[in-house]
Short mmCIF file of C-alpha atoms in Angstrom, two decimals:
data_model
loop_
_atom_site.label_atom_id
_atom_site.label_comp_id
_atom_site.label_asym_id
_atom_site.label_seq_id
_atom_site.Cartn_x
_atom_site.Cartn_y
_atom_site.Cartn_z
CA MET A 1 -151.45 -0.93 -77.66
CA PHE A 2 -150.50 -3.61 -80.18
CA LYS A 3 -147.75 -6.18 -80.19
CA ARG A 4 -146.77 -8.83 -82.68
CA ALA A 5 -147.01 -12.54 -81.92
CA PRO A 6 -143.61 -14.19 -82.59
CA SER A 7 -143.46 -14.67 -86.32
CA PRO A 8 -141.27 -16.80 -88.57
CA ARG A 9 -142.16 -14.55 -91.51
CA PRO A 10 -139.39 -12.56 -93.14
CA VAL A 11 -139.00 -8.91 -92.28
CA VAL A 12 -140.13 -6.38 -94.85
CA ALA A 13 -138.46 -2.97 -94.51
CA ILE A 14 -140.72 0.00 -95.13
CA THR A 15 -140.48 3.66 -94.14
CA VAL A 16 -143.28 5.61 -92.50
CA ASP A 17 -142.93 9.40 -92.58
CA GLY A 18 -139.24 8.90 -93.23
CA LYS A 19 -138.73 6.52 -90.30
CA PRO A 20 -137.80 2.85 -90.79
CA VAL A 21 -140.49 0.36 -89.72
CA GLU A 22 -140.11 -3.41 -89.66
CA ALA A 23 -143.11 -5.11 -91.17
CA ARG A 24 -143.54 -8.79 -91.93
CA ARG A 25 -144.34 -10.54 -95.20
CA GLY A 26 -148.13 -10.94 -95.24
CA ASP A 27 -148.78 -7.66 -93.43
CA THR A 28 -150.98 -5.06 -94.95
CA VAL A 29 -149.75 -1.49 -94.49
CA ALA A 30 -152.56 -1.20 -91.93
CA SER A 31 -151.45 -4.12 -89.75
CA ALA A 32 -147.84 -2.89 -90.01
CA LEU A 33 -148.85 0.61 -88.92
CA LEU A 34 -150.91 -0.70 -86.00
CA ALA A 35 -147.97 -2.83 -84.86
CA ALA A 36 -145.70 0.21 -85.11
CA GLY A 37 -147.91 2.25 -82.78
CA TYR A 38 -150.04 4.27 -85.21
CA LEU A 39 -153.74 4.50 -84.30
CA SER A 40 -154.60 6.85 -87.13
CA PHE A 41 -152.92 6.94 -90.50
CA THR A 42 -153.76 10.43 -91.67
CA ASP A 43 -153.37 13.73 -89.91
CA THR A 44 -156.62 15.30 -91.07
CA PRO A 45 -158.60 17.60 -88.79
CA ARG A 46 -161.30 14.95 -88.27
CA ARG A 47 -158.77 12.22 -87.51
CA VAL A 48 -160.52 9.57 -89.51
CA THR A 49 -159.32 6.30 -88.00
CA PRO A 50 -159.05 2.68 -89.10
CA TYR A 51 -162.22 0.94 -87.92
CA CYS A 52 -162.91 -2.15 -90.03
CA LEU A 53 -159.59 -3.22 -91.61
CA ILE A 54 -161.42 -4.96 -94.49
CA GLY A 55 -161.76 -2.11 -96.97
CA ASN A 56 -165.19 -0.86 -95.95
CA CYS A 57 -164.77 2.18 -93.69
CA PHE A 58 -162.04 4.11 -95.59
CA GLY A 59 -160.57 5.18 -92.25
CA CYS A 60 -157.13 3.82 -93.16
CA LEU A 61 -156.37 6.09 -96.12
CA CYS A 62 -152.74 7.17 -96.38
CA GLU A 63 -150.11 7.94 -98.99
CA ILE A 64 -148.30 4.87 -100.32
CA ASP A 65 -145.40 5.20 -102.79
CA GLY A 66 -146.56 8.65 -103.81
CA ARG A 67 -150.21 7.67 -104.35
CA ARG A 68 -152.57 9.45 -101.98
CA GLY A 69 -155.86 8.15 -100.63
CA VAL A 70 -154.85 4.48 -100.70
CA GLN A 71 -156.61 2.05 -98.37
CA ALA A 72 -153.79 0.77 -96.17
CA CYS A 73 -155.79 -2.32 -95.18
CA LEU A 74 -155.80 -3.61 -98.76
CA ALA A 75 -152.13 -2.87 -99.57
CA PRO A 76 -149.66 -5.72 -98.88
CA VAL A 77 -146.30 -4.41 -97.65
CA ARG A 78 -143.32 -4.53 -100.01
CA ASP A 79 -139.63 -3.90 -99.39
CA GLY A 80 -138.80 -0.24 -99.80
CA MET A 81 -142.40 0.92 -99.62
CA VAL A 82 -142.71 4.60 -98.71
CA VAL A 83 -145.72 5.39 -96.51
CA ARG A 84 -146.71 8.86 -95.39
CA THR A 85 -149.29 9.54 -92.68
CA GLY A 86 -148.42 13.15 -91.97
CA HIS A 87 -147.88 12.42 -88.29
CA LYS A 88 -144.73 13.65 -86.58
CA GLU A 89 -144.65 10.44 -84.55
CA PRO A 90 -146.81 7.41 -83.78
CA ASP A 91 -149.72 7.80 -81.37
CA ARG A 92 -148.08 5.53 -78.82
CA MET B 1 -157.08 -3.37 -121.92
CA THR B 2 -159.56 -5.23 -124.09
CA GLY B 3 -162.59 -7.11 -122.85
CA THR B 4 -162.67 -10.82 -122.16
CA GLY B 5 -165.60 -13.09 -121.39
CA CYS B 6 -166.68 -15.83 -119.04
CA ASP B 7 -169.79 -17.77 -118.12
CA VAL B 8 -169.87 -16.88 -114.43
CA ALA B 9 -168.18 -14.00 -112.69
CA ILE B 10 -167.93 -14.65 -108.95
CA ILE B 11 -167.24 -11.61 -106.79
CA GLY B 12 -165.45 -12.62 -103.61
CA ALA B 13 -163.19 -15.56 -102.74
CA GLY B 14 -164.49 -16.38 -99.28
CA PRO B 15 -166.23 -19.67 -98.44
CA ALA B 16 -169.30 -18.90 -100.57
CA GLY B 17 -167.34 -17.61 -103.57
CA LEU B 18 -164.86 -20.49 -103.54
CA SER B 19 -167.65 -23.05 -103.23
CA ALA B 20 -169.51 -21.43 -106.12
CA ALA B 21 -166.34 -21.37 -108.23
CA ALA B 22 -165.57 -25.04 -107.61
CA THR B 23 -169.12 -26.15 -108.42
CA ALA B 24 -169.42 -23.93 -111.50
CA ALA B 25 -166.05 -24.99 -112.89
CA GLU B 26 -166.73 -28.68 -112.25
CA LEU B 27 -169.90 -28.33 -114.32
CA GLY B 28 -167.81 -27.05 -117.19
CA LEU B 29 -168.61 -23.35 -116.84
CA ALA B 30 -165.89 -20.77 -117.46
CA ALA B 31 -165.68 -19.23 -113.98
CA VAL B 32 -163.64 -16.19 -112.97
CA VAL B 33 -163.32 -15.18 -109.32
CA ILE B 34 -162.55 -11.54 -108.59
CA GLU B 35 -161.28 -10.83 -105.06
CA GLU B 36 -160.25 -7.51 -103.57
CA GLN B 37 -157.86 -8.99 -101.01
CA ALA B 38 -154.41 -10.24 -101.98
CA GLY B 39 -155.35 -13.90 -101.51
CA PRO B 40 -158.34 -16.22 -101.06
CA GLY B 41 -160.41 -16.82 -97.94
CA GLY B 42 -162.47 -13.68 -97.50
CA GLN B 43 -162.53 -12.75 -93.81
CA VAL B 44 -163.63 -15.87 -91.98
CA TRP B 45 -161.04 -17.99 -93.85
CA ARG B 46 -158.57 -15.13 -94.12
CA GLY B 47 -154.98 -16.15 -94.54
CA PHE B 48 -155.69 -19.87 -94.79
CA ASP B 49 -153.55 -20.10 -97.91
CA GLY B 50 -150.25 -19.40 -96.15
CA GLY B 51 -150.97 -16.39 -93.97
CA PRO B 52 -149.28 -15.87 -90.60
CA ALA B 53 -152.25 -17.16 -88.64
CA ALA B 54 -152.78 -20.11 -90.99
CA THR B 55 -154.19 -23.01 -89.07
CA ALA B 56 -155.18 -26.35 -90.49
CA ASN B 57 -158.25 -25.60 -92.59
CA PRO B 58 -158.77 -28.66 -94.75
CA ALA B 59 -162.20 -27.50 -95.91
CA ALA B 60 -160.82 -24.27 -97.34
CA HIS B 61 -157.83 -25.95 -99.01
CA ALA B 62 -160.08 -28.61 -100.49
CA VAL B 63 -162.48 -26.13 -102.03
CA LEU B 64 -159.68 -23.98 -103.45
CA ALA B 65 -157.99 -27.06 -104.90
CA ARG B 66 -161.24 -28.21 -106.50
CA ALA B 67 -161.83 -24.79 -108.03
CA ARG B 68 -158.30 -24.54 -109.41
CA SER B 69 -158.10 -28.03 -110.81
CA ALA B 70 -161.51 -27.62 -112.46
CA GLY B 71 -160.17 -24.56 -114.25
CA ALA B 72 -161.61 -21.60 -112.35
CA ALA B 73 -159.54 -18.45 -112.91
CA PHE B 74 -158.69 -16.01 -110.12
CA ARG B 75 -157.98 -12.29 -110.08
CA PHE B 76 -156.71 -11.15 -106.67
CA ALA B 77 -156.09 -7.62 -105.41
CA THR B 78 -158.80 -6.57 -107.86
CA THR B 79 -161.85 -4.50 -107.02
CA VAL B 80 -165.12 -4.59 -108.97
CA VAL B 81 -166.03 -0.96 -109.62
CA ASP B 82 -169.10 -1.46 -111.82
CA ILE B 83 -171.43 -4.08 -113.24
CA ASP B 84 -173.54 -2.89 -116.15
CA ARG B 85 -176.88 -3.87 -117.63
CA THR B 86 -175.36 -6.57 -119.79
CA LEU B 87 -173.47 -8.05 -116.78
CA GLY B 88 -170.20 -6.59 -117.99
CA VAL B 89 -167.98 -6.44 -114.91
CA THR B 90 -165.52 -3.53 -114.75
CA TRP B 91 -162.62 -4.07 -112.38
CA TYR B 92 -159.59 -2.09 -111.18
CA ASP B 93 -156.42 -3.71 -109.84
CA GLY B 94 -154.51 -0.63 -108.71
CA LEU B 95 -152.81 -0.21 -112.08
CA ARG B 96 -155.43 -0.55 -114.77
CA LEU B 97 -159.11 -0.96 -115.51
CA GLY B 98 -160.39 -4.09 -117.14
CA ARG B 99 -163.73 -5.43 -118.29
CA LEU B 100 -165.04 -8.97 -118.09
CA GLN B 101 -168.23 -9.81 -119.94
CA ALA B 102 -170.16 -12.34 -117.86
CA ARG B 103 -173.37 -14.23 -118.59
CA ALA B 104 -174.08 -14.76 -114.91
CA VAL B 105 -172.80 -13.04 -111.77
CA ILE B 106 -172.61 -14.48 -108.27
CA ILE B 107 -172.06 -11.83 -105.61
CA ALA B 108 -170.28 -13.28 -102.59
CA THR B 109 -168.96 -10.20 -100.84
CA GLY B 110 -169.92 -11.24 -97.34
CA THR B 111 -170.46 -8.97 -94.40
CA VAL B 112 -169.28 -5.82 -92.76
CA GLU B 113 -169.40 -4.84 -89.11
CA ARG B 114 -172.65 -3.20 -88.07
CA PRO B 115 -171.61 0.39 -87.33
CA LEU B 116 -172.14 1.26 -83.67
CA PRO B 117 -172.07 5.02 -83.08
CA PHE B 118 -171.41 6.25 -79.55
CA PRO B 119 -169.78 9.36 -78.05
CA GLY B 120 -166.09 9.34 -78.87
CA TRP B 121 -166.22 6.54 -81.45
CA THR B 122 -164.01 8.45 -83.89
CA LEU B 123 -161.14 8.81 -81.42
CA PRO B 124 -157.89 7.06 -82.38
CA GLY B 125 -157.82 3.86 -80.34
CA VAL B 126 -161.46 2.97 -81.00
CA ILE B 127 -161.66 0.13 -83.48
CA GLY B 128 -164.04 -2.60 -84.54
CA LEU B 129 -163.57 -5.94 -82.78
CA GLY B 130 -163.59 -7.67 -86.14
CA ALA B 131 -160.66 -5.47 -87.12
CA LEU B 132 -158.65 -6.92 -84.22
CA GLN B 133 -159.28 -10.38 -85.57
CA ILE B 134 -158.20 -9.21 -89.03
CA ALA B 135 -155.00 -7.68 -87.67
CA TYR B 136 -154.26 -11.00 -85.97
CA LYS B 137 -155.01 -13.11 -89.04
CA THR B 138 -153.07 -10.75 -91.31
CA GLY B 139 -149.90 -10.06 -89.38
CA GLY B 140 -150.17 -11.79 -86.01
CA VAL B 141 -150.74 -8.30 -84.59
CA VAL B 142 -152.64 -8.45 -81.29
CA PRO B 143 -153.71 -6.02 -78.54
CA ASP B 144 -151.21 -5.70 -75.71
CA ALA B 145 -152.67 -4.80 -72.33
CA ASP B 146 -149.13 -4.22 -70.97
CA THR B 147 -148.85 -0.97 -72.93
CA GLY B 148 -152.35 0.24 -72.19
CA GLU B 149 -155.66 -1.24 -71.09
CA VAL B 150 -157.67 -3.02 -73.75
CA VAL B 151 -161.45 -3.03 -73.34
CA VAL B 152 -163.91 -4.90 -75.53
CA ALA B 153 -167.48 -3.57 -75.67
CA GLY B 154 -169.88 -5.66 -77.64
CA GLN B 155 -172.34 -8.46 -78.13
CA GLY B 156 -172.85 -11.24 -80.62
CA PRO B 157 -171.30 -14.61 -81.48
CA LEU B 158 -168.20 -12.96 -82.87
CA VAL B 159 -167.26 -11.54 -79.46
CA LEU B 160 -166.58 -14.96 -78.01
CA GLN B 161 -164.84 -16.19 -81.14
CA CYS B 162 -162.61 -13.11 -81.38
CA LEU B 163 -161.66 -13.23 -77.69
CA ALA B 164 -160.68 -16.88 -78.06
CA ASP B 165 -158.69 -16.23 -81.26
CA LEU B 166 -156.87 -13.25 -79.79
CA ALA B 167 -156.06 -15.12 -76.58
CA GLY B 168 -154.59 -17.84 -78.78
CA GLY B 169 -152.30 -15.17 -80.24
CA GLY B 170 -151.13 -14.03 -76.83
CA ALA B 171 -153.44 -11.04 -76.49
CA ARG B 172 -154.54 -9.82 -73.08
CA VAL B 173 -157.83 -7.99 -72.63
CA SER B 174 -158.43 -5.90 -69.51
CA ALA B 175 -162.23 -5.97 -69.40
CA VAL B 176 -165.29 -6.91 -71.42
CA LEU B 177 -168.41 -4.77 -71.53
CA ASP B 178 -171.42 -6.82 -72.55
CA ILE B 179 -173.74 -4.38 -74.29
CA GLY B 180 -176.52 -6.86 -74.92
CA ALA B 181 -179.95 -6.44 -73.39
CA ARG B 182 -180.51 -8.26 -70.14
CA GLY B 183 -182.88 -11.22 -70.21
CA ARG B 184 -182.21 -12.02 -73.84
CA MET B 185 -181.26 -15.60 -73.04
CA ALA B 186 -184.80 -16.13 -71.76
CA ALA B 187 -186.20 -14.60 -74.94
CA ALA B 188 -184.00 -16.82 -77.09
CA LEU B 189 -184.93 -20.04 -75.32
CA ALA B 190 -187.97 -20.54 -77.52
CA SER B 191 -185.65 -21.18 -80.48
CA LEU B 192 -183.28 -23.46 -78.57
CA PRO B 193 -185.00 -26.83 -79.11
CA GLY B 194 -185.06 -26.34 -82.88
CA ALA B 195 -181.44 -25.27 -82.87
CA LEU B 196 -180.31 -28.20 -80.72
CA GLY B 197 -182.09 -30.62 -82.98
CA ALA B 198 -180.52 -29.14 -86.10
CA ARG B 199 -176.99 -28.15 -85.13
CA PRO B 200 -175.95 -29.53 -81.73
CA GLY B 201 -172.26 -29.28 -82.68
CA LEU B 202 -172.47 -25.57 -83.34
CA LEU B 203 -174.17 -24.88 -80.03
CA ALA B 204 -171.66 -27.04 -78.20
CA ARG B 205 -168.89 -24.96 -79.70
CA GLY B 206 -170.58 -21.77 -78.53
CA ALA B 207 -170.99 -23.17 -75.05
CA GLY B 208 -167.34 -24.14 -75.06
CA LEU B 209 -166.29 -20.62 -76.00
CA LEU B 210 -168.46 -19.21 -73.21
CA TRP B 211 -166.84 -21.53 -70.71
CA LYS B 212 -163.35 -20.65 -71.93
CA ARG B 213 -164.16 -17.00 -71.53
CA ARG B 214 -165.42 -17.55 -68.00
CA LEU B 215 -162.27 -19.42 -67.06
CA SER B 216 -160.01 -16.73 -68.55
CA GLY B 217 -160.76 -14.48 -65.60
CA VAL B 218 -161.26 -11.33 -67.65
CA PRO B 219 -163.71 -9.08 -65.74
CA THR B 220 -167.00 -8.88 -67.59
CA HIS B 221 -169.59 -6.21 -66.96
CA ARG B 222 -173.07 -7.26 -68.08
CA GLY B 223 -176.08 -5.16 -68.91
CA VAL B 224 -174.15 -2.13 -70.15
CA GLU B 225 -176.79 0.39 -71.18
CA ARG B 226 -174.66 3.26 -72.37
CA PHE B 227 -170.93 3.73 -72.94
CA GLU B 228 -168.63 6.39 -74.30
CA ALA B 229 -164.98 6.81 -75.17
CA LEU B 230 -163.23 9.66 -73.38
CA GLY B 231 -160.03 11.40 -74.42
CA THR B 232 -158.63 14.30 -76.40
CA ASP B 233 -156.22 13.07 -79.08
CA HIS B 234 -156.91 9.40 -78.51
CA VAL B 235 -159.04 7.25 -76.25
CA GLU B 236 -157.94 7.36 -72.62
CA ALA B 237 -160.93 5.90 -70.78
CA VAL B 238 -164.29 4.30 -71.30
CA ARG B 239 -167.27 5.38 -69.20
CA PHE B 240 -170.25 3.07 -68.93
CA THR B 241 -173.58 2.81 -67.14
CA ILE B 242 -175.23 -0.28 -65.68
CA ASP B 243 -178.53 0.02 -63.79
CA GLY B 244 -178.05 3.76 -63.50
CA THR B 245 -174.58 3.44 -61.97
CA THR B 246 -171.70 4.94 -63.96
CA ARG B 247 -168.11 3.69 -63.88
CA THR B 248 -164.99 4.67 -65.71
CA LEU B 249 -162.14 2.39 -66.73
CA PRO B 250 -158.79 3.54 -68.11
CA CYS B 251 -158.47 2.36 -71.68
CA ARG B 252 -156.05 2.85 -74.60
CA LEU B 253 -157.75 0.51 -77.01
CA LEU B 254 -161.52 0.11 -77.18
CA ALA B 255 -162.74 -2.61 -79.53
CA VAL B 256 -166.47 -2.54 -80.24
CA HIS B 257 -168.90 -4.92 -81.88
CA ASP B 258 -172.64 -5.15 -82.46
CA GLY B 259 -172.87 -7.98 -84.94
CA VAL B 260 -172.38 -8.06 -88.70
CA ILE B 261 -174.61 -7.09 -91.60
CA PRO B 262 -174.59 -7.94 -95.31
CA ASN B 263 -172.30 -5.91 -97.57
CA THR B 264 -174.85 -4.46 -99.98
CA GLN B 265 -172.78 -2.12 -102.16
CA LEU B 266 -172.90 -4.33 -105.26
CA PRO B 267 -176.54 -5.45 -104.85
CA ARG B 268 -177.60 -1.84 -104.49
CA LEU B 269 -175.46 -0.70 -107.38
CA LEU B 270 -177.36 -3.28 -109.43
CA LYS B 271 -180.67 -1.97 -108.04
CA LEU B 272 -181.66 -5.41 -106.77
CA ASP B 273 -184.74 -5.61 -104.55
CA HIS B 274 -183.99 -5.17 -100.85
CA VAL B 275 -186.16 -5.35 -97.76
CA TRP B 276 -185.61 -3.70 -94.41
CA ARG B 277 -185.13 -6.42 -91.79
CA PRO B 278 -186.21 -5.05 -88.39
CA ASP B 279 -184.49 -7.91 -86.56
CA THR B 280 -181.11 -7.04 -88.06
CA ARG B 281 -181.74 -3.32 -88.63
CA CYS B 282 -180.44 -3.21 -92.18
CA PHE B 283 -181.48 -3.50 -95.79
CA THR B 284 -181.00 -7.04 -97.09
CA PRO B 285 -181.26 -8.20 -100.70
CA THR B 286 -184.17 -10.55 -101.37
CA VAL B 287 -183.17 -13.91 -102.78
CA ASP B 288 -184.82 -17.26 -103.30
CA ALA B 289 -183.69 -20.56 -101.80
CA HIS B 290 -180.77 -20.75 -104.25
CA GLY B 291 -179.65 -17.16 -103.87
CA ARG B 292 -181.30 -15.97 -107.08
CA SER B 293 -181.91 -12.23 -106.79
CA SER B 294 -184.65 -10.05 -108.26
CA ARG B 295 -182.59 -9.70 -111.43
CA ASP B 296 -182.03 -12.33 -114.09
CA GLY B 297 -178.52 -13.64 -114.11
CA VAL B 298 -177.53 -12.33 -110.67
CA TRP B 299 -177.19 -14.44 -107.52
CA ILE B 300 -176.05 -13.61 -104.02
CA ALA B 301 -174.32 -16.33 -102.03
CA GLY B 302 -173.08 -16.39 -98.45
CA ASP B 303 -173.66 -13.83 -95.73
CA GLY B 304 -174.37 -11.12 -98.28
CA ALA B 305 -177.90 -12.47 -98.65
CA GLY B 306 -178.50 -12.77 -94.94
CA ILE B 307 -176.23 -13.82 -92.11
CA GLY B 308 -175.90 -17.58 -91.98
CA GLY B 309 -172.26 -17.95 -91.07
CA VAL B 310 -169.57 -20.02 -92.71
CA LEU B 311 -171.55 -23.27 -92.39
CA ASP B 312 -174.23 -21.80 -94.63
CA ALA B 313 -171.85 -20.09 -97.03
CA GLU B 314 -170.58 -23.27 -98.64
CA PRO B 315 -173.96 -24.82 -99.46
CA GLY B 316 -175.20 -21.37 -100.46
CA GLY B 317 -172.31 -20.96 -102.89
CA ARG B 318 -172.90 -24.40 -104.38
CA LEU B 319 -176.63 -23.80 -104.82
CA ALA B 320 -176.06 -20.46 -106.54
CA ALA B 321 -173.61 -22.06 -108.95
CA LEU B 322 -176.01 -24.94 -109.67
CA ASP B 323 -178.84 -22.50 -110.34
CA ALA B 324 -176.59 -20.38 -112.54
CA ALA B 325 -175.65 -23.51 -114.49
CA ARG B 326 -179.35 -24.32 -114.93
CA PHE B 327 -179.98 -20.72 -116.05
CA LEU B 328 -177.18 -20.99 -118.60
CA GLY B 329 -178.54 -24.27 -119.94
CA ARG B 330 -175.65 -26.36 -118.61
CA LEU B 331 -177.83 -28.37 -116.22
CA ASP B 332 -181.32 -29.70 -116.86
CA GLY B 333 -184.11 -29.50 -114.28
CA ASP B 334 -183.82 -33.11 -113.05
CA ALA B 335 -180.05 -33.02 -112.66
CA PHE B 336 -180.40 -29.72 -110.82
CA GLU B 337 -182.97 -31.11 -108.37
CA GLN B 338 -180.82 -34.12 -107.69
CA LYS B 339 -177.66 -32.09 -107.07
CA ALA B 340 -179.37 -29.38 -105.04
CA ALA B 341 -181.29 -31.64 -102.64
CA THR B 342 -178.59 -32.20 -100.01
CA ASP B 343 -177.56 -28.56 -99.77
CA ARG B 344 -181.16 -27.41 -99.55
CA ARG B 345 -181.71 -29.72 -96.56
CA ARG B 346 -178.48 -28.52 -94.98
CA ARG B 347 -179.54 -24.90 -95.25
CA ALA B 348 -182.93 -25.57 -93.67
CA GLY B 349 -181.12 -27.01 -90.65
CA ASN B 350 -178.74 -24.05 -90.54
CA ARG B 351 -181.67 -21.65 -90.43
CA LYS B 352 -183.02 -23.30 -87.26
CA ALA B 353 -179.68 -22.86 -85.50
CA ARG B 354 -179.44 -19.32 -86.74
CA GLN B 355 -182.81 -18.39 -85.24
CA PHE B 356 -181.49 -19.17 -81.78
CA ILE B 357 -178.17 -17.37 -82.29
CA ASP B 358 -179.89 -14.28 -83.69
CA ALA B 359 -182.38 -14.19 -80.81
CA LEU B 360 -179.50 -14.15 -78.32
CA ASP B 361 -178.10 -10.81 -79.44
CA PRO B 362 -180.58 -8.54 -81.16
CA PRO B 363 -178.69 -5.44 -82.29
CA ARG B 364 -179.03 -2.19 -80.46
CA ASP B 365 -181.24 0.51 -81.85
CA PRO B 366 -178.56 3.04 -82.86
CA ALA B 367 -181.03 5.95 -82.80
CA THR B 368 -181.86 5.33 -79.12
CA GLY B 369 -179.71 7.39 -76.82
CA LEU B 370 -177.80 8.82 -79.80
CA ASP B 371 -176.60 12.20 -78.54
CA ASP B 372 -176.80 15.14 -80.90
CA GLU B 373 -173.02 15.56 -80.52
CA THR B 374 -172.21 12.02 -81.66
CA ILE B 375 -170.78 11.70 -85.15
CA VAL B 376 -172.90 9.71 -87.61
CA CYS B 377 -171.06 10.36 -90.89
CA ARG B 378 -167.41 9.72 -90.01
CA CYS B 379 -165.96 10.71 -93.37
CA GLU B 380 -167.56 14.16 -93.33
CA GLY B 381 -167.68 14.63 -89.55
CA LEU B 382 -171.46 15.13 -89.41
CA THR B 383 -173.18 14.77 -86.05
CA ALA B 384 -176.59 13.26 -85.30
CA GLY B 385 -177.74 16.75 -84.28
CA ALA B 386 -176.71 18.32 -87.59
CA LEU B 387 -178.58 15.62 -89.50
CA ARG B 388 -181.64 15.84 -87.25
CA THR B 389 -181.87 19.58 -87.83
CA VAL B 390 -181.96 19.07 -91.58
CA ILE B 391 -184.44 16.18 -91.35
CA ARG B 392 -186.75 18.18 -89.09
CA GLY B 393 -186.59 20.97 -91.63
CA GLY B 394 -188.40 18.68 -94.06
CA VAL B 395 -185.48 17.03 -95.86
CA ASP B 396 -186.60 13.50 -95.06
CA GLU B 397 -185.28 11.25 -97.83
CA PRO B 398 -181.72 9.90 -97.60
CA ASN B 399 -180.47 11.17 -100.97
CA ARG B 400 -181.85 14.64 -100.31
CA VAL B 401 -180.18 14.65 -96.89
CA LYS B 402 -176.99 13.65 -98.69
CA THR B 403 -177.26 16.59 -101.08
CA ALA B 404 -178.00 18.99 -98.25
CA THR B 405 -175.26 17.84 -95.86
CA ARG B 406 -172.71 15.67 -97.73
CA CYS B 407 -173.70 12.72 -95.54
CA GLY B 408 -172.72 9.70 -97.60
CA MET B 409 -170.61 11.73 -100.07
CA GLY B 410 -167.32 11.10 -98.34
CA SER B 411 -164.74 8.42 -98.97
CA CYS B 412 -166.82 5.49 -97.78
CA GLN B 413 -169.78 6.57 -99.94
CA GLY B 414 -172.31 5.75 -97.24
CA ARG B 415 -170.99 2.31 -96.35
CA ILE B 416 -170.84 3.27 -92.67
CA CYS B 417 -173.51 5.94 -92.31
CA GLY B 418 -176.12 4.67 -94.80
CA ASN B 419 -178.22 2.41 -92.56
CA LEU B 420 -177.79 4.89 -89.69
CA LEU B 421 -179.18 7.72 -91.79
CA THR B 422 -182.22 5.70 -92.78
CA GLN B 423 -182.90 4.86 -89.13
CA LEU B 424 -182.46 8.48 -88.04
CA ILE B 425 -185.02 9.58 -90.62
CA ALA B 426 -187.36 6.80 -89.44
CA ARG B 427 -187.07 8.02 -85.87
CA GLU B 428 -187.65 11.66 -86.73
CA THR B 429 -190.55 11.14 -89.13
CA GLY B 430 -192.22 8.05 -87.67
CA ARG B 431 -192.18 6.46 -91.14
CA PRO B 432 -190.89 2.90 -91.60
CA GLU B 433 -187.38 2.31 -92.93
CA GLU B 434 -188.78 0.26 -95.81
CA GLN B 435 -190.57 3.31 -97.11
CA ILE B 436 -187.72 5.74 -96.46
CA GLY B 437 -185.24 3.80 -98.55
CA ALA B 438 -181.47 4.03 -98.82
CA LEU B 439 -178.69 6.06 -100.42
CA ARG B 440 -178.33 5.47 -104.16
CA ILE B 441 -175.10 3.73 -105.07
CA ARG B 442 -173.35 4.76 -108.30
CA PRO B 443 -170.21 3.56 -110.04
CA PRO B 444 -167.30 3.49 -109.54
CA LEU B 445 -167.69 1.60 -106.29
CA LYS B 446 -164.22 2.69 -105.28
CA PRO B 447 -162.03 5.56 -106.52
CA VAL B 448 -160.26 5.05 -109.86
CA PRO B 449 -157.61 7.49 -111.14
CA LEU B 450 -158.42 9.36 -114.37
CA GLY B 451 -155.33 7.91 -116.03
CA ALA B 452 -156.80 4.42 -115.76
CA PHE B 453 -159.86 5.55 -117.69
CA ALA B 454 -157.66 7.11 -120.38
CA ASP B 455 -156.06 3.75 -121.07
CA PHE B 456 -159.27 1.77 -120.82
CA GLU B 457 -160.81 0.41 -124.01
CA ASP B 458 -164.43 -0.30 -123.25
CA THR B 459 -164.90 -2.97 -125.93
CA PRO B 460 -167.42 -5.73 -125.26
#
């Protein structure tokens, strides 16, 4: 559902639920997850989903480097970042 | 962490905040800008300072350069979690709490998307249209119709701008559903002469975007009365009704938009006066011509005091900083009048243009056609029906509904459901929104771990 426009930005290697994902410098965890095929970032029963991407809706909460309930849309990606959404695989 | 002080604390580094910072610093005030995002620009100028979608934005670079060289300080990736009675600003940067004692505060936190509830809006794959623009500006991430149909359902000036931006990034959209009321162009025409006289360039740009959209060949369905997202684990189709006829389109991404509204978390935390604006269906802080709020020492600049767009944000930021400088004794009355004159004239012209733009796309009434099964409080999964039952049982004030149902108690603390709840109560009781009021906002504005409080020395 999402693709990435060709980018000269360096790759940032993160893992999502144990799987390697290529993000780009400048990504937030949210934009990286969308590009990787995730439409929701937490496997709660109500499937709260990212809606605003500016820190207002709290639909992008996930676990980042061991901290739970972090807004993915406000977290810039960093090499080696460990993200957990609880999904077995992306929505795509 | 010990406290530090400043003359002016500016919350938000978008066009209004940056303009306020530059003006304040150039007048010799100690200005600190606190911004939640990792860099400057807010949303409309997002990523201008080196982001992936950075385009030439000389205005933004100029303002930032002025602010920096005049000595304004910046704290990025930092969220304001409280502002107390003495204008002490408590912030959290993900690691620690800090406190900044200000003598004046300029709130420049901009807008948020107007929440648009409809059946299926919590399905994965439903997202705000503004969010698509953010994903593009942040990481060059765009919708891809090759891997699943992309439908945009919305109205408002941002729809055209977003479609143009996304097309520029290589995005393909399968269809556009125009959810605006039919005949609104005719209703808006009364404001057109004033707008043309004041801001012909702005209107020309809008017309250009319309023409571009027409030429793009994306099928557009006008007069959409009702629409819903269908699917089990994620959106698979969108069903919509025009003139009583229902159609269904396959869809894997549904981007929706019904305009933007002021972000009022901080103004309401500070208990500033607000009025209910029936034309924009939201509570808006009341400010004077310079952005001065109902509370001494607090200004609101930019869209947070009423939607005026980026063209109004810069003069608004400057005026707030000038007024703050006058308040702090840094500028006498005559110097203030002289410096404020141009921006005041500019804003009067902007208002004329805005009247026309606002008349084009009045927001939908969210309570009309809101099925009982449709979620209103996303965080807690509460439906319109569940809330209506409680309201009809006599619980008809927002904070009491919150206590009874948890509506507004979830992660977003009422940011999404707040205005919706007030309007639901208005519909059920027949009382005006102004009288019904809003959810009370309490600190911290965003979650802070206990450990941060343990290390925090609250010294003035």
